[in-house]
């Protein structure tokens, strides 16, 4: 006969943290973290960017996707493993290495998160307009209210995990459907994945720019830490979870890459079947919208609206959750954390409603900051993994091959960051 559950005293009940909780079972938490990272990368800008680059490079864009996936895996495996084993948020780890370093990193990422969330809200408004004909500002505001409801639910962590999993599945199904109906030249895309032939007038400099842009868009800014911070908040950390954390990080990149590759194939099918003039004559500002319209007719715009809105709402959730995790600690009470999440949404929604769109200059600057933040944040990860294993990782035996590959990739991020800072300087002088 089982023992009766002891009654909880009023004093004990009073001591329990009040507000939404972000803990979850390990299975749900890992799946949620995997999809949170993936869908944070797959925002409105992701869809627009992939569509434009496919139209520009054709089948050769597949090679850029492959290179970006390899780099992304090397970065995310190091970030997830180091933060997951240490059980510390990136800014907490940075402050342990050098007091104040973590908060400097947090400030940069939080600024980028604010600006990009304005863009995410704008994207949600455009997606809802394509779905229902609703005014974009109203659609954006409604999307923010939905995000608020998710964060205010008592089991916010479970709700967040399940919603991003469902949304990720919806995106895969929609992009998979489009990749089938557009009948892209899959064989040519497969060949050019490993042996790209650039279109006439497009040189290696363009190809390199496209590749580095993809890398920054998939593991830049807050996206780098979205999944790892979710794992930490769920409590499933430490050396005993290292292998699971590592597998989940790779799967997250694969999910984001599958969505990107399916979208690429969808647009490639349209670019192959229709001329640039025909695509432009649809009157759509977004190449992806033109593709859906040409293939499926007016109904295609509704389908595009669903895909665009799902990508936007999940990015709103990812940007909000991760940005706030950089200005809190694990000791922050659930009620205070919930208040900050709602405050972040109110702030970014207010900016969008005031301006009517994401400010172009700030978006460019935030994108440039993403390139500058990546080497700084990744340096924190590598220092902990190379030199502070005993004090910060509990003596965890870190795979040498992962450290070496991560260090090589870090050198690439420095080059990318230097280019980003040059872009900021040019933007400033243009004034």
Coordinates of C-alpha atoms in Angstrom, one line a residue:
X1 CA 0.0 0.0 0.0
X2 CA 1.5 3.3 -1.0
X3 CA 2.1 6.0 1.5
X4 CA -0.3 9.0 1.5
X5 CA 1.0 12.1 -0.1
X6 CA 2.0 14.5 2.7
X7 CA 0.0 17.7 2.9
X8 CA 1.8 20.8 1.8
X9 CA 2.0 23.4 4.6
X10 CA 0.9 27.0 4.0
X11 CA 4.5 28.1 4.6
X12 CA 5.9 25.6 2.1
X13 CA 3.3 26.6 -0.5
X14 CA 4.2 30.2 0.1
X15 CA 7.9 29.4 -0.6
X16 CA 7.1 27.9 -4.0
X17 CA 7.9 30.2 -6.9
X18 CA 4.8 31.8 -8.4
X19 CA 4.2 32.5 -12.0
X20 CA 4.8 30.5 -15.3
X21 CA 7.2 27.7 -15.1
X22 CA 9.7 26.7 -17.8
X23 CA 10.6 23.3 -16.6
X24 CA 9.7 20.2 -18.6
X25 CA 10.4 16.5 -18.9
X26 CA 13.8 15.7 -20.6
X27 CA 12.2 14.4 -23.8
X28 CA 9.9 17.4 -24.2
X29 CA 12.5 19.8 -23.2
X30 CA 15.1 18.5 -25.7
X31 CA 12.6 18.4 -28.6
X32 CA 11.4 21.8 -27.6
X33 CA 15.0 23.2 -27.5
X34 CA 15.8 21.6 -30.8
X35 CA 12.8 23.2 -32.6
X36 CA 13.1 26.5 -30.7
X37 CA 16.6 26.9 -32.2
X38 CA 15.5 25.8 -35.6
X39 CA 12.4 27.9 -35.9
X40 CA 14.2 30.9 -34.4
X41 CA 16.4 30.7 -37.5
X42 CA 13.4 30.2 -39.8
X43 CA 11.9 33.7 -39.6
X44 CA 10.3 36.0 -42.3
X45 CA 13.8 37.1 -43.2
X46 CA 14.9 33.5 -43.6
X47 CA 12.1 32.9 -46.2
X48 CA 12.8 36.2 -48.0
X49 CA 16.6 35.7 -48.0
X50 CA 16.5 32.1 -49.2
X51 CA 14.1 33.0 -52.0
X52 CA 16.2 35.9 -53.2
X53 CA 19.4 33.9 -53.2
X54 CA 17.8 31.0 -55.0
X55 CA 16.6 33.4 -57.7
X56 CA 20.1 34.9 -57.9
X57 CA 22.3 31.8 -57.9
X58 CA 19.9 29.1 -59.1
X59 CA 20.9 25.5 -58.3
X60 CA 24.4 26.7 -57.2
X61 CA 22.8 28.0 -54.0
X62 CA 22.7 24.4 -52.8
X63 CA 26.4 24.5 -52.2
X64 CA 26.1 27.6 -50.1
X65 CA 23.5 25.8 -48.0
X66 CA 25.8 22.8 -47.5
X67 CA 28.8 24.9 -46.4
X68 CA 26.6 26.9 -44.0
X69 CA 25.2 23.6 -42.5
X70 CA 28.8 22.4 -41.8
X71 CA 29.8 25.6 -40.1
X72 CA 26.5 25.8 -38.2
X73 CA 26.9 22.3 -36.8
X74 CA 30.5 23.1 -35.6
X75 CA 29.3 26.2 -33.8
X76 CA 26.1 24.8 -32.3
X77 CA 27.7 21.6 -31.0
X78 CA 30.2 23.6 -29.1
X79 CA 27.7 26.2 -27.8
X80 CA 25.2 23.6 -26.7
X81 CA 27.7 21.2 -25.2
X82 CA 29.6 23.9 -23.2
X83 CA 26.5 25.8 -21.9
X84 CA 24.6 22.5 -21.3
X85 CA 27.4 20.9 -19.3
X86 CA 28.2 24.0 -17.3
X87 CA 24.5 24.7 -16.7
X88 CA 25.1 28.4 -17.1
X89 CA 23.6 30.9 -19.5
X90 CA 26.1 32.5 -22.0
X91 CA 26.3 35.8 -20.1
X92 CA 26.8 33.9 -16.8
X93 CA 29.6 31.9 -18.3
X94 CA 31.1 35.1 -19.7
X95 CA 31.0 36.8 -16.3
X96 CA 32.7 33.8 -14.7
X97 CA 35.6 34.1 -17.2
X98 CA 35.9 37.9 -17.0
X99 CA 33.6 40.1 -14.9
X100 CA 31.4 42.3 -17.1
X101 CA 32.2 40.3 -20.3
X102 CA 28.9 38.5 -20.1
X103 CA 26.8 41.6 -19.6
X104 CA 28.6 43.2 -22.6
X105 CA 27.6 40.2 -24.7
X106 CA 24.1 40.4 -23.3
X107 CA 23.7 44.1 -24.2
X108 CA 24.7 43.5 -27.8
X109 CA 22.4 40.5 -28.2
X110 CA 19.5 42.2 -26.4
X111 CA 19.7 45.2 -28.8
X112 CA 19.7 42.9 -31.8
X113 CA 16.8 40.9 -30.4
X114 CA 14.7 44.1 -30.0
X115 CA 15.2 45.2 -33.6
X116 CA 14.8 41.8 -35.1
X117 CA 11.6 41.2 -33.1
X118 CA 10.1 44.3 -34.7
X119 CA 10.9 42.7 -38.0
X120 CA 9.3 39.4 -36.8
X121 CA 6.1 41.2 -35.8
X122 CA 6.0 43.0 -39.1
X123 CA 6.4 39.6 -40.8
X124 CA 3.6 38.2 -38.7
X125 CA 1.3 41.1 -39.8
X126 CA 2.1 40.5 -43.5
X127 CA 1.5 36.8 -43.1
X128 CA -1.8 37.3 -41.5
X129 CA -2.7 39.8 -44.2
X130 CA -2.0 37.2 -46.9
X131 CA -4.0 34.6 -44.9
X132 CA -7.1 36.7 -44.0
X133 CA -6.8 40.1 -45.6
X134 CA -6.4 41.7 -42.1
X135 CA -4.6 45.0 -41.8
X136 CA -0.9 44.1 -41.2
X137 CA -0.7 46.3 -38.0
X138 CA -3.7 44.6 -36.5
X139 CA -2.3 41.2 -37.6
X140 CA 1.0 42.0 -35.9
X141 CA -0.7 43.1 -32.7
X142 CA -2.9 40.0 -32.6
X143 CA 0.2 37.8 -33.1
X144 CA 1.9 39.5 -30.2
X145 CA -1.2 38.9 -28.0
X146 CA -1.0 35.2 -28.9
X147 CA 2.7 35.1 -27.9
X148 CA 1.8 36.8 -24.6
X149 CA -0.9 34.2 -23.9
X150 CA 1.7 31.4 -24.4
X151 CA 4.3 33.0 -22.0
X152 CA 1.6 33.7 -19.3
X153 CA 0.3 30.2 -19.2
X154 CA 1.1 28.3 -16.0
X155 CA 3.1 25.7 -17.8
X156 CA 4.7 28.1 -20.2
X157 CA 7.7 25.9 -20.8
X158 CA 5.6 22.9 -22.0
X159 CA 3.4 25.2 -24.0
X160 CA 6.4 26.8 -25.7
X161 CA 8.0 23.5 -26.5
X162 CA 4.9 21.9 -28.0
X163 CA 4.0 25.0 -30.0
X164 CA 7.4 25.3 -31.6
X165 CA 7.4 21.5 -32.4
X166 CA 4.0 21.8 -34.1
X167 CA 5.0 25.0 -36.0
X168 CA 8.3 23.4 -37.1
X169 CA 6.3 20.3 -38.4
X170 CA 3.9 22.6 -40.3
X171 CA 6.7 24.5 -42.0
X172 CA 8.3 21.2 -43.1
X173 CA 5.0 19.9 -44.5
X174 CA 4.2 23.1 -46.4
X175 CA 7.7 23.5 -47.8
X176 CA 7.7 19.7 -48.7
X177 CA 4.4 20.1 -50.5
X178 CA 5.7 23.1 -52.5
X179 CA 8.9 21.2 -53.3
X180 CA 6.8 18.5 -54.9
X181 CA 4.3 20.6 -56.8
X182 CA 6.9 22.9 -58.3
X183 CA 8.9 19.9 -59.8
X184 CA 12.4 21.3 -59.2
X185 CA 15.4 19.8 -61.0
X186 CA 16.5 17.7 -58.0
X187 CA 19.3 15.9 -59.8
X188 CA 20.9 19.2 -60.9
X189 CA 20.6 20.6 -57.3
X190 CA 22.2 17.4 -55.9
X191 CA 25.2 17.7 -58.3
X192 CA 25.6 21.5 -57.7
X193 CA 25.5 20.9 -54.0
X194 CA 29.1 19.5 -54.3
X195 CA 30.2 21.0 -57.7
X196 CA 28.4 24.4 -58.1
X197 CA 28.4 26.3 -61.4
X198 CA 27.7 29.9 -60.8
X199 CA 25.4 31.8 -63.2
X200 CA 27.0 34.2 -65.6
X201 CA 27.9 37.5 -63.9
X202 CA 28.1 36.0 -60.4
X203 CA 31.6 35.5 -59.1
X204 CA 33.1 33.8 -56.0
X205 CA 32.8 37.0 -54.0
X206 CA 29.0 36.8 -54.4
X207 CA 29.0 33.2 -53.4
X208 CA 31.1 33.8 -50.3
X209 CA 28.8 36.8 -49.3
X210 CA 25.7 34.6 -49.7
X211 CA 27.3 31.8 -47.6
X212 CA 28.4 34.0 -44.8
X213 CA 25.0 35.7 -44.8
X214 CA 23.3 32.3 -44.4
X215 CA 25.7 31.4 -41.5
X216 CA 24.9 34.7 -39.7
X217 CA 21.2 34.2 -40.3
X218 CA 21.2 30.7 -38.8
X219 CA 23.6 31.0 -35.9
X220 CA 23.9 34.8 -35.5
X221 CA 22.8 36.9 -32.5
X222 CA 20.3 35.4 -30.2
X223 CA 19.7 32.4 -32.5
X224 CA 23.1 30.9 -31.4
X225 CA 21.8 30.5 -27.8
X226 CA 18.1 29.9 -28.2
X227 CA 18.2 26.1 -27.9
X228 CA 21.0 25.9 -25.4
X229 CA 19.3 28.5 -23.0
X230 CA 16.0 26.5 -23.3
X231 CA 17.9 23.3 -22.2
X232 CA 19.4 25.2 -19.2
X233 CA 16.0 26.6 -18.2
X234 CA 14.5 23.1 -18.3
X235 CA 17.1 21.9 -15.8
X236 CA 18.4 19.0 -17.9
X237 CA 22.1 20.0 -17.7
X238 CA 25.5 18.6 -16.6
X239 CA 28.0 16.1 -17.9
X240 CA 25.4 13.3 -17.6
X241 CA 23.3 14.9 -20.3
X242 CA 26.2 15.8 -22.6
X243 CA 25.6 13.2 -25.3
X244 CA 21.9 14.0 -25.4
X245 CA 22.5 17.7 -25.6
X246 CA 25.1 17.2 -28.5
X247 CA 22.7 15.0 -30.5
X248 CA 19.9 17.5 -30.0
X249 CA 22.0 20.4 -31.2
X250 CA 22.8 18.6 -34.5
X251 CA 19.2 17.7 -35.0
X252 CA 18.2 21.3 -34.5
X253 CA 20.5 22.5 -37.3
X254 CA 19.3 19.6 -39.5
X255 CA 15.7 20.7 -39.0
X256 CA 16.4 24.3 -39.9
X257 CA 18.5 23.1 -42.9
X258 CA 15.8 20.7 -44.1
X259 CA 13.3 23.6 -44.1
X260 CA 15.7 25.8 -46.0
X261 CA 16.5 23.1 -48.5
X262 CA 12.9 22.4 -49.2
X263 CA 12.2 26.1 -49.6
X264 CA 15.2 26.3 -51.9
X265 CA 13.8 23.5 -54.1
X266 CA 10.4 25.1 -54.2
X267 CA 11.8 28.4 -55.5
X268 CA 14.2 26.6 -57.8
X269 CA 11.3 24.8 -59.4
X270 CA 9.6 28.2 -60.0
X271 CA 12.7 29.9 -61.3
X272 CA 13.3 27.0 -63.7
X273 CA 9.7 27.0 -65.0
X274 CA 9.1 30.8 -65.1
X275 CA 11.2 33.7 -66.3
X276 CA 12.3 36.5 -64.0
X277 CA 9.8 38.8 -65.9
X278 CA 6.9 36.5 -65.1
X279 CA 7.9 36.3 -61.4
X280 CA 8.1 40.1 -61.2
X281 CA 4.8 40.6 -63.0
X282 CA 2.9 38.9 -60.1
X283 CA 3.2 42.2 -58.3
X284 CA 4.5 40.6 -55.1
X285 CA 7.4 42.1 -53.2
X286 CA 8.4 38.7 -51.9
X287 CA 9.8 36.1 -54.3
X288 CA 8.3 33.3 -52.2
X289 CA 4.9 34.9 -52.4
X290 CA 5.3 35.1 -56.2
X291 CA 6.3 31.4 -56.3
X292 CA 3.2 30.3 -54.3
X293 CA 1.0 32.5 -56.5
X294 CA 2.3 31.2 -59.8
X295 CA 2.1 27.6 -58.8
X296 CA -1.2 27.5 -56.8
X297 CA -3.0 30.6 -57.9
X298 CA -4.8 32.9 -55.5
X299 CA -5.1 30.0 -53.0
X300 CA -1.3 29.9 -53.1
X301 CA -1.2 33.3 -51.4
X302 CA -3.2 31.9 -48.5
X303 CA -0.7 29.0 -48.2
X304 CA 2.2 31.5 -48.4
X305 CA 0.5 33.5 -45.6
X306 CA 0.3 30.5 -43.4
X307 CA 3.9 29.7 -43.9
X308 CA 5.1 33.3 -43.4
X309 CA 2.9 33.7 -40.3
X310 CA 4.1 30.4 -38.7
X311 CA 7.7 31.4 -39.4
X312 CA 7.1 34.8 -37.9
X313 CA 5.2 33.8 -34.7
X314 CA 7.8 31.2 -33.9
X315 CA 10.6 33.7 -34.4
X316 CA 8.7 36.1 -32.1
X317 CA 8.7 33.4 -29.4
X318 CA 12.3 32.6 -30.0
X319 CA 13.6 36.2 -30.0
X320 CA 11.5 37.1 -26.9
X321 CA 12.5 34.1 -24.9
X322 CA 16.2 34.2 -25.7
X323 CA 16.6 38.0 -25.5
X324 CA 15.0 38.0 -22.0
X325 CA 17.2 35.1 -20.9
X326 CA 20.2 37.4 -21.5
X327 CA 19.0 40.0 -19.0
X328 CA 18.0 37.5 -16.3
X329 CA 19.7 34.8 -14.3
X330 CA 18.6 31.4 -13.2
X331 CA 17.7 32.9 -9.8
X332 CA 15.2 35.3 -11.4
X333 CA 11.7 34.5 -10.1
X334 CA 9.1 33.1 -12.6
X335 CA 6.9 36.1 -12.0
X336 CA 9.6 38.6 -12.7
X337 CA 10.7 36.7 -15.8
X338 CA 7.1 36.6 -17.1
X339 CA 6.9 40.4 -16.6
X340 CA 10.1 40.9 -18.6
X341 CA 8.8 38.7 -21.4
X342 CA 5.6 40.7 -21.6
X343 CA 7.5 43.9 -21.4
X344 CA 9.8 42.9 -24.3
X345 CA 6.7 42.1 -26.4
X346 CA 5.0 45.4 -25.5
X347 CA 8.2 47.3 -26.3
X348 CA 8.8 45.7 -29.7
X349 CA 5.1 45.8 -30.7
X350 CA 4.9 49.5 -29.7
X351 CA 7.9 50.2 -32.0
X352 CA 6.3 48.4 -34.9
X353 CA 2.9 50.0 -34.4
X354 CA 4.5 53.5 -34.2
X355 CA 6.7 53.0 -37.3
X356 CA 4.5 50.7 -39.3
X357 CA 7.5 48.6 -40.2
X358 CA 10.9 47.5 -39.0
X359 CA 13.2 50.5 -39.4
X360 CA 15.6 49.6 -42.3
X361 CA 18.7 51.3 -40.9
X362 CA 18.3 49.6 -37.5
X363 CA 17.7 46.2 -39.2
X364 CA 20.9 46.6 -41.1
X365 CA 22.8 47.7 -38.0
X366 CA 21.4 44.8 -36.0
X367 CA 22.4 42.3 -38.7
X368 CA 25.9 43.8 -38.6
X369 CA 26.0 43.5 -34.8
X370 CA 25.0 39.8 -35.2
X371 CA 28.2 39.3 -37.2
X372 CA 30.2 41.1 -34.6
X373 CA 28.6 39.3 -31.6
X374 CA 29.2 35.8 -33.0
X375 CA 33.0 35.8 -32.5
X376 CA 32.8 37.4 -29.1
X377 CA 30.2 34.9 -27.8
X378 CA 31.9 32.0 -29.4
X379 CA 35.2 33.0 -27.8
X380 CA 33.5 32.7 -24.4
X381 CA 32.5 29.2 -25.3
X382 CA 35.9 28.1 -26.5
X383 CA 37.8 29.7 -23.6
X384 CA 35.6 27.7 -21.2
X385 CA 36.1 24.5 -23.2
X386 CA 39.8 24.8 -23.7
X387 CA 41.0 26.3 -20.4
X388 CA 38.3 26.3 -17.7
X389 CA 37.0 22.7 -17.9
X390 CA 37.9 22.0 -14.2
X391 CA 36.2 25.1 -12.7
X392 CA 33.3 25.7 -15.2
X393 CA 32.6 22.3 -16.7
X394 CA 33.1 20.1 -13.7
X395 CA 36.2 18.4 -15.3
X396 CA 34.2 17.2 -18.3
X397 CA 36.4 15.5 -20.9
X398 CA 35.7 17.7 -23.9
X399 CA 36.2 16.1 -27.4
X400 CA 39.5 17.5 -28.9
X401 CA 38.2 17.2 -32.5
X402 CA 35.3 19.4 -31.6
X403 CA 37.5 22.0 -29.9
X404 CA 39.9 22.1 -32.9
X405 CA 37.0 22.4 -35.5
X406 CA 35.3 25.0 -33.3
X407 CA 38.5 27.1 -33.2
X408 CA 38.9 27.0 -36.9
X409 CA 35.3 28.1 -37.4
X410 CA 35.9 30.9 -34.8
X411 CA 38.6 32.3 -37.0
X412 CA 36.1 32.4 -39.9
X413 CA 33.6 34.3 -37.6
X414 CA 36.3 36.9 -36.9
X415 CA 36.5 37.6 -40.6
X416 CA 32.7 37.7 -40.8
X417 CA 32.6 40.1 -37.9
X418 CA 35.2 42.4 -39.4
X419 CA 33.1 42.6 -42.5
X420 CA 30.1 43.4 -40.4
X421 CA 31.8 46.2 -38.6
X422 CA 32.9 47.6 -41.9
X423 CA 29.2 47.6 -42.9
X424 CA 28.3 49.5 -39.8
X425 CA 31.0 52.1 -40.5
X426 CA 29.8 52.5 -44.1
X427 CA 26.2 52.9 -42.9
X428 CA 27.2 55.5 -40.3
X429 CA 29.2 57.6 -42.9
X430 CA 26.2 57.5 -45.3
X431 CA 24.3 58.9 -42.5

